[in-house]
Amino acid sequence: MSINKFFFPTILSALIVGCAMPLQANDCDKLLFAPAVSKQVVLTMPSRENVAYTAYENIFYVANIENSTYQTLNIYVPETLNRGDSTPIFLRTYIGGYMATTAKSPSASDATGRALKDGYVVCIPGSRGANSTVSRNGKTIYTGTAPNGLLDIKAAIRYLRYNDALIPGTAERIIIDGTSAGGAMSALVGTTGDRPEFDEYLSKMGAAPTSDKVFASVCYCPITDLNHADMEYEWLYGCTNNGVRHLDAEQIIISNELAAECPAYINSLKLTDESDNLITSDNYKEYLKTFLIASAHKALEEGCEIPDTIGIIRFAEKPDFGGFPARDGNGDGRGAPSFGPAGMRPAFNNKTDYVTDIDLDKYLSYVASVTPLKTPPAFDQYGVLIDIPTPENKVFGNAEGTPSNFTEFSLRHRLHDNRATLGKDLMNRIFIMNPMNFISENATSVAPHWFIRHGAKDRDTSFLVPINLATRLKNSGFDVNFFLPWNRPHSGDYNLDDLFGWIDSITKK
């Protein structure tokens, strides 16, 4: 396909003139998109439909490259753009487990293929992670410690914005999509656009001197709020400790101590429901149950069989939902619900029993029976009871590859050294890797639109993590589409009709 936005030499000159310090002119040259370097590709979809597109690959998005294996991006432009030069850009990160990922090609089995089929420009960046290394002076240097993976995604977004006049589509409509740790990155990108905390990092990398805001964030099962995730996990799943979880005596002590710290954190968030009622540790589990009730009822409406043995309580009469507001929701027209316990509920009919309540302890035991729970601490495990680091311990480690704790709790409970403290630099890194720290009313750094999904039997993190993220965003005035899909494990890029119906609804306004 041809680049027809503007006359290329004119734009090239304008970009070089506009390149601000600390980048030099030759660095600006490095960051210019080269539309002539491309290839034509056809992707065959599961429906047998062929999608033709132009591929621009192996593009470095920073001037000061530290790890050439990962710091590249690929751009894919469908033969027919959805809306010409106003077509949104769908940016998919394949980060998982906070590990490194290379820039990949579109897949017919996930959202990248669907985005191309629907006529969107697709960008797939690589990024450094906990396992990315380079050899320097005979030593192995770990290049992906926090926040470097996030910085790489931000730099890729800056590249798209810097070259907006040269790349088809519009960088004013970037939609980022990620799953698990990638979902966390999507949440971080969506909450930290143009935040000054990242300026020095990005400047040293030679990132383009422009904005890194996005229009929308798609977060599937985000593994985030890491410095509170252990206490949230134990507060929720502690009911299973003496049953299906099979913890030993030492693990139960750690679990109970972590759980005891969670109520203060819940109360500090000062979240509210859709009727402005304060959500506290006393009523939080009732709030959680309304999301699960909505999920179970929607599954029944769609013909799913749900056994009563897992804690679902239903009657053939209209429920009152425990005092939370009840109203029928109409979602986005394709089955994706709007936010909140009330807005998420599908319209009731006479063919389906009403799900009126959930025995939460029994349901959580069911979740734990499907996939074994993590042992405490679930995330900041290193040195507490065992010396095995989690991926999160590794990503907060140092350039020499030594893992690090990132909570005061785990430092206090270390087997070999319980006198260690969090240093100033590490505390800063922990702070900027938590999207909850950047969400506030009218925050200009936050993307205006959010699509958040976490499976109703996903035990990789506590249900509190995505619910708190979605609720704080909604409380702060942002557009949030949130749901706990029934019987869905830890996974992403599912129900693509829902996702792209939502994308259409926010980009055609």
C-alpha angles and dihedrals in degrees: 000000000000129000106236106159096102139341103287101224091051092053093044091055092047092052093050092049090048095051107117131202140310087040115078123218093263089051089054088053089056090057097052117112114240107211094184093067102081148112135214117242137177122211118200112215125212087258088060089247113142117225115198119205144161117245124211107184145177094026117165110225099193131053095219102056115195100171114023093187093068111018096084135095136206126216124202123192120191119228090247116038116220093232106359114242091353092061113129121244115234109209115194121191118197095199112145129174090002087286128137122272133193123227104273138201125251117277126214088214100059142042095285093066092044091050091054091046090053091050102257126140109246127210122187114185128191120223142187121257145173092295100044115112142171130195114242123176089341094308130110110239121196106222103181105067115134129318095017097089090052091046090054092055090047091050090050090053090049089052091055092048094045090054096037092124091054103039118073115249126029128290088205087076104048113155114192121204128189142155131220107335084003087055087053090052090050089053092048094048089048094052103038106050110155093348110165091225088078100043098093093046093050093044092055090050092054093242116172113276097244143084126309097193121130132207098224141005125214110197121185113190094332114208095211145122082067098174090059100031096093094056091044090052095051095042089056102036100034088100088072097051096100094037133037094355095062098204120177123235096269093048091050090054091053091045093051093047092050092047090052090060095053102075092062090053093048091050092047091060092064091206120176135204124234091278091053093252112152114250111219137168087266095061102021095101090054087052090051091049092058090061092049091046090053090049094049093047092050089051090052090049088055093051101261117151112228119188118227089224093080095063104270112142118197141169135180093250135081113276128223095215095226097290097309114128115275124204135139115263126214098192119195099316096264101072098274109128128225121241128294141028092285101038093046097059114107117226111279122234136183094255097070133058115243115248101226104171147351129225091227098195091052092046093049089050088054091052090049091049092055095052121009113250123244116260119245126305089035097191112010092049101137112120095357109114088326134036097225112118123221121224087260091055088052096048090053090048128100137267091267090062098252110145120231138208115236104191130069088225095062092043090055091050100045114138097222106025121018093167097073119116136200109263123225095254093048092047089054091050091049091049096051092047093062116081091198088073093063104045117102138135113293092359106170091204093065124090111244096227132052136184111187127178131176121173117247090233097037108125099173088105134002120280085239092073099064093032092054091047093049094043095049090049091049092046088052093056102259126137107257130181107188135168143156102224111218119255091357117143127203102310145110147214094047129138089029092178087064093047097047093041086058092046090052090050095054098039098048095055 
